[in-house]
């Protein structure tokens, strides 16, 4: 069956099922964080922390008074773990069998090229417990980083061991990663469960639809690392995404959706069809979204459904940026109304607001409920950042007067 909905219903559904309308509405501390993981499946990780790390921003937008220490505590309690999904992600530990490292040419090649280093690293961790790359003497090897520069062979083999499943991430200290033997990190029954490759890939494909809520068949790099859309004779182990999607539809896990004014068929997970058919009216609350938030993945849908053009300009030279370096979209109810560029100055307990851009046709003071909602969002962001004040750029005097926020 195919569900047909209006554009308004699709917008309301997406913000409701993503816990964004109202924003920061989930209570219960770490238990509320787990509720987000249960709904979205996985949350993408990125270490850049100028405005807050990506996974923390995702959780801050949804969980009341979110403290980044809550996510760290869940990690140390082994209720979540780090795995590769769309990108490096945090995933519920119960899903480890579907996300265990898959033999891949690149990590295996790194281990083969640095065999002695790889063995010594494993031996030390086996004897001493969790270690980071900085606990070893740096060693040279043939491995290169993304930019073609020589990479510390110890760091390379630790990452490769983690990808292939010999090691797992025990904890993070900032962005410093500590690795331990996987059997010391997760229960034996999870480690013993062997899920066939096809089932792993199909589960990961479904996880992308769970994370977003209304994806189609393509959306930038959203379906990366799941193999080609069609079977490739050179890779007989990969069934093809189209075939796996059809299996999910046949099983009833995915339901096709046609959205008014949106080209192409979309898909919703089975458990959310009822919500899609009768989404609630959105509350007038404001959220600041991470550039890696799942709702941002499908830029074409942002344009056709929300009328919002978003480009992450981190890697563009300053002269080519329309907005800024690390810019957060602003949602209000079921609309994207603007974007702003904050910087957390932790040493001074301050958040600098470098710029704010409003969408054409949106006037903050004329939108009913927006000013109060924006003030609430800014106060919550200050608490999240551990800051006591906002410092607005000089050209934002109007916004400063309108949204003056104190903790």
Short mmCIF file of C-alpha atoms in Angstrom, two decimals:
data_model
loop_
_atom_site.label_atom_id
_atom_site.label_comp_id
_atom_site.label_asym_id
_atom_site.label_seq_id
_atom_site.Cartn_x
_atom_site.Cartn_y
_atom_site.Cartn_z
CA UNK A 1 0.00 0.00 0.00
CA UNK A 2 1.07 3.59 -0.54
CA UNK A 3 0.26 6.35 1.93
CA UNK A 4 -0.56 9.78 0.44
CA UNK A 5 -0.15 12.89 2.57
CA UNK A 6 -0.13 16.65 2.19
CA UNK A 7 3.07 18.65 2.43
CA UNK A 8 1.83 20.17 5.70
CA UNK A 9 1.23 16.72 7.19
CA UNK A 10 4.70 15.59 6.10
CA UNK A 11 6.34 18.60 7.76
CA UNK A 12 4.39 18.16 10.96
CA UNK A 13 5.17 14.45 11.00
CA UNK A 14 8.91 14.96 10.58
CA UNK A 15 9.32 17.49 13.37
CA UNK A 16 7.07 15.47 15.70
CA UNK A 17 8.76 12.10 15.14
CA UNK A 18 12.19 13.76 15.42
CA UNK A 19 11.25 15.16 18.87
CA UNK A 20 11.62 18.75 17.61
CA UNK A 21 8.10 20.07 18.16
CA UNK A 22 8.32 20.79 20.97
CA UNK A 23 12.07 20.88 21.22
CA UNK A 24 13.90 19.78 24.39
CA UNK A 25 10.73 18.04 25.55
CA UNK A 26 12.11 14.67 26.65
CA UNK A 27 12.80 14.42 30.38
CA UNK A 28 14.61 11.83 32.43
CA UNK A 29 18.28 12.49 31.92
CA UNK A 30 20.17 9.49 30.46
CA UNK A 31 16.89 7.59 30.02
CA UNK A 32 15.66 10.39 27.74
CA UNK A 33 18.89 10.09 25.74
CA UNK A 34 18.19 6.39 25.27
CA UNK A 35 14.68 7.25 24.08
CA UNK A 36 16.23 9.35 21.29
CA UNK A 37 18.47 6.44 20.33
CA UNK A 38 15.49 4.09 20.28
CA UNK A 39 13.61 6.41 17.93
CA UNK A 40 16.46 7.46 15.60
CA UNK A 41 18.48 4.24 15.75
CA UNK A 42 21.88 5.90 15.51
CA UNK A 43 23.33 9.39 15.86
CA UNK A 44 26.21 10.56 13.71
CA UNK A 45 29.39 11.61 15.51
CA UNK A 46 31.75 14.42 14.57
CA UNK A 47 34.56 15.74 16.79
CA UNK A 48 34.33 19.44 15.84
CA UNK A 49 33.24 21.19 19.03
CA UNK A 50 33.14 24.91 18.20
CA UNK A 51 29.37 25.01 18.76
CA UNK A 52 29.13 21.70 20.60
CA UNK A 53 29.93 18.26 19.21
CA UNK A 54 27.44 17.01 16.66
CA UNK A 55 25.88 14.18 18.68
CA UNK A 56 25.57 16.49 21.69
CA UNK A 57 23.79 19.10 19.56
CA UNK A 58 21.38 16.42 18.28
CA UNK A 59 20.57 15.37 21.84
CA UNK A 60 20.47 18.94 23.21
CA UNK A 61 17.75 19.79 20.66
CA UNK A 62 15.56 16.99 22.01
CA UNK A 63 16.38 16.36 25.68
CA UNK A 64 15.57 18.84 28.46
CA UNK A 65 18.67 20.23 30.23
CA UNK A 66 20.87 17.84 28.27
CA UNK A 67 24.31 17.29 29.79
CA UNK A 68 27.00 15.81 27.49
CA UNK A 69 28.14 13.72 30.47
CA UNK A 70 24.95 11.68 30.12
CA UNK A 71 26.02 10.32 26.76
CA UNK A 72 29.47 9.57 28.16
CA UNK A 73 27.93 7.68 31.06
CA UNK A 74 25.80 5.55 28.71
CA UNK A 75 28.92 4.78 26.70
CA UNK A 76 30.88 3.67 29.77
CA UNK A 77 27.89 1.55 30.90
CA UNK A 78 28.01 -0.12 27.44
CA UNK A 79 24.44 0.88 26.60
CA UNK A 80 25.68 2.61 23.45
CA UNK A 81 28.80 2.02 21.38
CA UNK A 82 30.64 3.56 18.47
CA UNK A 83 30.16 2.02 15.03
CA UNK A 84 30.26 2.99 11.39
CA UNK A 85 26.85 3.62 9.83
CA UNK A 86 26.32 6.60 7.51
CA UNK A 87 29.45 7.91 9.13
CA UNK A 88 31.02 7.36 12.51
CA UNK A 89 27.97 6.98 14.77
CA UNK A 90 26.75 6.12 18.23
CA UNK A 91 24.42 3.10 18.22
CA UNK A 92 22.54 1.16 20.93
CA UNK A 93 24.75 -1.70 22.16
CA UNK A 94 21.90 -4.17 21.58
CA UNK A 95 22.39 -3.65 17.83
CA UNK A 96 26.07 -4.62 17.83
CA UNK A 97 25.57 -7.85 15.80
CA UNK A 98 24.26 -5.78 12.89
CA UNK A 99 27.04 -3.21 13.14
CA UNK A 100 30.07 -5.35 13.90
CA UNK A 101 33.09 -4.58 11.74
CA UNK A 102 32.85 -6.02 8.26
CA UNK A 103 36.01 -7.23 6.56
CA UNK A 104 36.99 -4.42 4.25
CA UNK A 105 39.90 -4.03 1.89
CA UNK A 106 41.23 -0.80 3.36
CA UNK A 107 41.50 -1.81 7.08
CA UNK A 108 42.81 -5.26 6.20
CA UNK A 109 45.44 -3.66 3.98
CA UNK A 110 46.48 -1.31 6.79
CA UNK A 111 46.88 -4.26 9.17
CA UNK A 112 48.86 -6.24 6.60
CA UNK A 113 51.16 -3.33 5.77
CA UNK A 114 51.82 -2.66 9.46
CA UNK A 115 51.68 -6.24 10.75
CA UNK A 116 54.32 -5.94 13.47
CA UNK A 117 52.89 -2.68 14.81
CA UNK A 118 49.38 -4.16 14.75
CA UNK A 119 50.43 -7.21 16.74
CA UNK A 120 52.37 -5.21 19.32
CA UNK A 121 49.42 -2.87 19.84
CA UNK A 122 47.07 -5.78 20.47
CA UNK A 123 49.55 -7.42 22.87
CA UNK A 124 49.89 -4.26 24.97
CA UNK A 125 46.15 -3.65 25.17
CA UNK A 126 45.59 -7.29 26.05
CA UNK A 127 48.05 -6.96 28.93
CA UNK A 128 47.44 -3.38 30.11
CA UNK A 129 43.81 -2.59 29.29
CA UNK A 130 42.45 0.47 27.45
CA UNK A 131 45.11 2.53 25.67
CA UNK A 132 45.13 5.40 23.20
CA UNK A 133 47.50 6.06 20.32
CA UNK A 134 49.33 8.57 22.54
CA UNK A 135 50.25 5.75 24.96
CA UNK A 136 52.52 4.32 22.26
CA UNK A 137 55.65 5.67 20.64
CA UNK A 138 54.73 7.00 17.21
CA UNK A 139 55.82 4.65 14.40
CA UNK A 140 56.25 5.22 10.70
CA UNK A 141 54.49 3.14 8.10
CA UNK A 142 53.13 3.31 4.55
CA UNK A 143 49.64 4.42 5.61
CA UNK A 144 48.53 7.90 4.53
CA UNK A 145 45.80 10.12 5.94
CA UNK A 146 42.96 11.75 3.97
CA UNK A 147 45.31 14.45 2.75
CA UNK A 148 48.03 12.08 1.55
CA UNK A 149 50.33 12.80 4.50
CA UNK A 150 52.15 10.05 6.45
CA UNK A 151 49.99 8.77 9.30
CA UNK A 152 51.16 7.45 12.68
CA UNK A 153 51.10 3.68 12.08
CA UNK A 154 49.91 3.04 15.66
CA UNK A 155 46.87 5.23 15.23
CA UNK A 156 46.17 3.61 11.85
CA UNK A 157 46.27 0.04 13.17
CA UNK A 158 44.16 0.88 16.23
CA UNK A 159 41.46 2.32 13.98
CA UNK A 160 41.74 -0.67 11.62
CA UNK A 161 41.47 -3.14 14.51
CA UNK A 162 38.37 -1.30 15.71
CA UNK A 163 36.81 -1.39 12.24
CA UNK A 164 37.41 -5.14 11.85
CA UNK A 165 36.18 -5.96 15.36
CA UNK A 166 39.31 -6.93 17.30
CA UNK A 167 39.11 -3.75 19.37
CA UNK A 168 36.34 -1.43 20.47
CA UNK A 169 36.20 2.06 21.87
CA UNK A 170 36.35 1.91 25.67
CA UNK A 171 35.96 5.65 26.25
CA UNK A 172 36.83 9.12 24.98
CA UNK A 173 38.72 11.82 26.78
CA UNK A 174 37.71 14.80 24.67
CA UNK A 175 38.63 13.53 21.22
CA UNK A 176 41.29 11.14 22.52
CA UNK A 177 40.10 7.59 21.94
CA UNK A 178 40.92 4.68 24.26
CA UNK A 179 40.67 1.16 22.80
CA UNK A 180 40.20 -2.18 24.50
CA UNK A 181 39.57 -5.78 23.44
CA UNK A 182 36.01 -6.04 22.23
CA UNK A 183 35.31 -9.09 24.42
CA UNK A 184 35.98 -6.93 27.49
CA UNK A 185 33.50 -4.28 26.35
CA UNK A 186 30.33 -6.13 25.30
CA UNK A 187 28.42 -9.18 26.61
CA UNK A 188 29.42 -12.57 25.26
CA UNK A 189 25.95 -13.28 23.83
CA UNK A 190 26.11 -10.17 21.65
CA UNK A 191 29.61 -11.01 20.47
CA UNK A 192 28.61 -14.60 19.71
CA UNK A 193 25.70 -13.67 17.47
CA UNK A 194 26.77 -13.89 13.84
CA UNK A 195 24.51 -11.97 11.46
CA UNK A 196 25.00 -12.65 7.72
CA UNK A 197 26.34 -9.77 5.64
CA UNK A 198 23.11 -9.32 3.67
CA UNK A 199 21.10 -9.02 6.87
CA UNK A 200 23.60 -6.54 8.30
CA UNK A 201 23.37 -4.35 5.22
CA UNK A 202 19.58 -4.54 5.15
CA UNK A 203 19.43 -3.55 8.81
CA UNK A 204 21.75 -0.60 8.18
CA UNK A 205 19.61 0.48 5.22
CA UNK A 206 16.53 0.41 7.46
CA UNK A 207 18.46 2.36 10.10
CA UNK A 208 18.91 5.28 7.68
CA UNK A 209 15.13 5.43 7.16
CA UNK A 210 14.60 5.23 10.94
CA UNK A 211 17.02 8.09 11.56
CA UNK A 212 15.42 10.51 9.08
CA UNK A 213 11.79 9.46 8.94
CA UNK A 214 10.89 10.10 5.30
CA UNK A 215 13.79 9.33 2.97
CA UNK A 216 13.48 8.44 -0.70
CA UNK A 217 15.82 6.24 -2.76
CA UNK A 218 18.72 8.70 -2.89
CA UNK A 219 19.94 11.65 -0.82
CA UNK A 220 23.53 12.68 -1.26
CA UNK A 221 25.79 10.35 0.72
CA UNK A 222 22.98 9.16 3.00
CA UNK A 223 23.15 5.61 1.66
CA UNK A 224 26.93 5.45 1.46
CA UNK A 225 28.79 2.28 2.49
CA UNK A 226 25.81 0.05 1.71
CA UNK A 227 27.03 -0.95 -1.73
CA UNK A 228 25.69 0.07 -5.14
CA UNK A 229 22.03 0.58 -5.93
CA UNK A 230 22.16 -2.26 -8.46
CA UNK A 231 24.11 -5.54 -8.10
CA UNK A 232 27.71 -5.27 -9.29
CA UNK A 233 29.25 -8.46 -10.80
CA UNK A 234 32.59 -7.37 -9.32
CA UNK A 235 31.10 -7.48 -5.81
CA UNK A 236 28.83 -10.55 -5.63
CA UNK A 237 28.74 -10.21 -1.83
CA UNK A 238 26.73 -6.97 -2.11
CA UNK A 239 23.06 -7.52 -3.04
CA UNK A 240 22.31 -3.94 -4.14
CA UNK A 241 20.34 -1.32 -2.21
CA UNK A 242 17.30 -1.45 -4.49
CA UNK A 243 16.83 -5.17 -3.87
CA UNK A 244 17.23 -4.75 -0.11
CA UNK A 245 14.70 -1.90 -0.09
CA UNK A 246 12.19 -4.07 -1.92
CA UNK A 247 12.74 -6.78 0.69
CA UNK A 248 12.02 -4.29 3.47
CA UNK A 249 8.83 -3.22 1.68
CA UNK A 250 7.78 -6.84 1.20
CA UNK A 251 8.39 -7.54 4.90
CA UNK A 252 6.29 -4.50 5.79
CA UNK A 253 9.16 -2.74 7.55
CA UNK A 254 9.02 0.15 5.06
CA UNK A 255 5.82 1.68 3.68
CA UNK A 256 5.86 3.81 0.47
CA UNK A 257 4.67 7.40 0.80
CA UNK A 258 3.67 10.03 -1.76
CA UNK A 259 4.01 13.60 -0.49
CA UNK A 260 2.15 16.47 -2.13
CA UNK A 261 4.57 18.62 -4.14
CA UNK A 262 7.57 16.34 -3.55
CA UNK A 263 8.98 14.39 -6.49
CA UNK A 264 9.61 10.68 -6.09
CA UNK A 265 8.38 8.13 -3.62
CA UNK A 266 9.32 8.36 0.05
CA UNK A 267 9.30 5.66 2.71
CA UNK A 268 8.26 5.57 6.35
CA UNK A 269 8.96 2.83 8.89
CA UNK A 270 5.92 0.73 9.67
CA UNK A 271 5.57 1.85 13.30
CA UNK A 272 5.17 5.51 12.27
CA UNK A 273 2.42 5.27 9.64
CA UNK A 274 -0.26 6.20 12.18
CA UNK A 275 1.66 9.32 13.20
CA UNK A 276 2.19 10.26 9.55
CA UNK A 277 -1.55 10.04 8.89
CA UNK A 278 -2.45 12.23 11.89
CA UNK A 279 0.51 14.39 12.97
CA UNK A 280 -0.10 16.86 15.80
CA UNK A 281 -0.07 20.62 15.37
CA UNK A 282 3.51 21.70 16.16
CA UNK A 283 4.24 23.59 19.34
CA UNK A 284 5.83 27.06 18.93
CA UNK A 285 9.32 26.06 20.07
CA UNK A 286 12.77 26.76 18.62
CA UNK A 287 15.57 24.24 18.06
CA UNK A 288 19.12 24.63 16.79
CA UNK A 289 20.14 21.68 14.63
CA UNK A 290 23.53 20.12 14.10
CA UNK A 291 24.82 20.10 10.48
CA UNK A 292 24.84 16.28 10.89
CA UNK A 293 21.29 16.02 12.26
CA UNK A 294 19.45 13.30 10.36
CA UNK A 295 16.70 15.76 9.41
CA UNK A 296 19.36 17.70 7.45
CA UNK A 297 20.61 14.67 5.45
CA UNK A 298 18.26 15.08 2.50
CA UNK A 299 19.00 18.59 1.22
CA UNK A 300 16.63 18.19 -1.75
CA UNK A 301 13.73 17.41 0.58
CA UNK A 302 14.64 20.43 2.72
CA UNK A 303 14.20 22.54 -0.38
CA UNK A 304 11.02 21.00 -1.77
CA UNK A 305 9.18 20.40 1.53
CA UNK A 306 10.49 23.16 3.81
CA UNK A 307 11.73 25.71 1.24
CA UNK A 308 15.09 25.72 3.03
CA UNK A 309 18.45 25.79 1.26
CA UNK A 310 21.22 24.43 3.46
CA UNK A 311 24.86 23.93 2.50
CA UNK A 312 27.51 23.00 5.05
CA UNK A 313 30.28 25.41 4.14
CA UNK A 314 33.03 24.15 6.43
CA UNK A 315 35.34 23.17 3.58
CA UNK A 316 34.65 26.20 1.39
CA UNK A 317 37.11 29.11 1.36
CA UNK A 318 35.68 32.16 3.21
CA UNK A 319 35.17 34.12 -0.02
CA UNK A 320 32.79 31.45 -1.34
CA UNK A 321 30.62 31.10 1.76
CA UNK A 322 27.09 32.48 1.66
CA UNK A 323 26.71 32.07 5.40
CA UNK A 324 29.49 30.87 7.70
CA UNK A 325 31.88 28.16 8.80
CA UNK A 326 29.78 26.13 11.29
CA UNK A 327 26.18 27.27 10.98
CA UNK A 328 23.17 25.75 12.76
CA UNK A 329 19.72 25.72 11.14
CA UNK A 330 16.92 27.21 13.26
CA UNK A 331 13.54 25.48 13.37
CA UNK A 332 10.32 27.01 14.70
CA UNK A 333 7.40 24.64 14.89
CA UNK A 334 7.37 22.86 11.52
CA UNK A 335 9.36 25.55 9.67
CA UNK A 336 13.03 26.27 9.05
CA UNK A 337 13.19 29.99 9.73
CA UNK A 338 16.87 30.83 9.72
CA UNK A 339 20.37 29.89 10.76
CA UNK A 340 22.92 31.16 13.20
CA UNK A 341 26.63 30.82 13.85
CA UNK A 342 27.65 30.44 17.50
CA UNK A 343 31.09 29.88 18.99
CA UNK A 344 31.50 28.50 22.50
CA UNK A 345 34.37 30.22 24.32
CA UNK A 346 34.72 27.79 27.21
CA UNK A 347 37.61 29.55 28.94
CA UNK A 348 35.50 32.70 29.28
CA UNK A 349 32.15 30.92 29.90
CA UNK A 350 30.77 32.82 26.90
CA UNK A 351 28.93 32.10 23.65
CA UNK A 352 29.76 34.42 20.76
CA UNK A 353 26.97 34.86 18.21
CA UNK A 354 28.90 35.66 15.03
CA UNK A 355 25.88 36.02 12.74
CA UNK A 356 22.21 35.27 12.22
CA UNK A 357 20.40 34.90 8.89
CA UNK A 358 16.60 34.86 8.61
CA UNK A 359 14.75 33.21 5.76
CA UNK A 360 13.10 35.45 3.18
CA UNK A 361 9.65 36.45 4.35
CA UNK A 362 10.30 35.61 8.00
CA UNK A 363 10.25 38.49 10.50
CA UNK A 364 11.04 37.31 14.05
CA UNK A 365 9.01 39.94 15.93
CA UNK A 366 5.91 39.31 13.77
CA UNK A 367 5.85 35.50 14.13
CA UNK A 368 3.51 34.70 17.00
CA UNK A 369 5.36 33.04 19.85
CA UNK A 370 8.75 33.15 18.17
CA UNK A 371 10.53 35.73 20.32
CA UNK A 372 9.75 33.91 23.56
CA UNK A 373 10.63 30.55 21.99
CA UNK A 374 13.95 31.91 20.72
CA UNK A 375 14.78 33.30 24.15
CA UNK A 376 14.06 29.90 25.70
CA UNK A 377 16.27 28.20 23.11
CA UNK A 378 19.14 30.62 23.74
CA UNK A 379 18.91 30.17 27.51
CA UNK A 380 18.97 26.38 27.03
CA UNK A 381 21.96 26.68 24.70
CA UNK A 382 23.86 28.73 27.28
CA UNK A 383 23.30 25.99 29.88
CA UNK A 384 24.39 23.36 27.37
CA UNK A 385 27.56 25.32 26.60
CA UNK A 386 28.36 25.87 30.27
CA UNK A 387 28.31 29.61 29.57
CA UNK A 388 26.96 32.54 31.53
CA UNK A 389 26.47 35.10 28.77
CA UNK A 390 25.98 35.75 25.09
CA UNK A 391 28.15 38.16 23.16
CA UNK A 392 26.52 39.37 19.97
CA UNK A 393 28.45 40.64 16.96
CA UNK A 394 28.14 44.41 16.59
CA UNK A 395 25.92 44.21 13.51
CA UNK A 396 23.39 42.09 15.45
CA UNK A 397 22.23 44.89 17.74
CA UNK A 398 18.58 44.30 16.75
CA UNK A 399 18.76 40.59 17.60
CA UNK A 400 20.56 41.37 20.86
CA UNK A 401 17.75 43.66 22.01
CA UNK A 402 15.07 41.25 20.85
CA UNK A 403 16.47 38.02 22.27
CA UNK A 404 18.58 39.13 25.21
CA UNK A 405 19.02 35.87 27.12
CA UNK A 406 20.49 35.29 30.54
CA UNK A 407 21.01 31.89 32.21
#
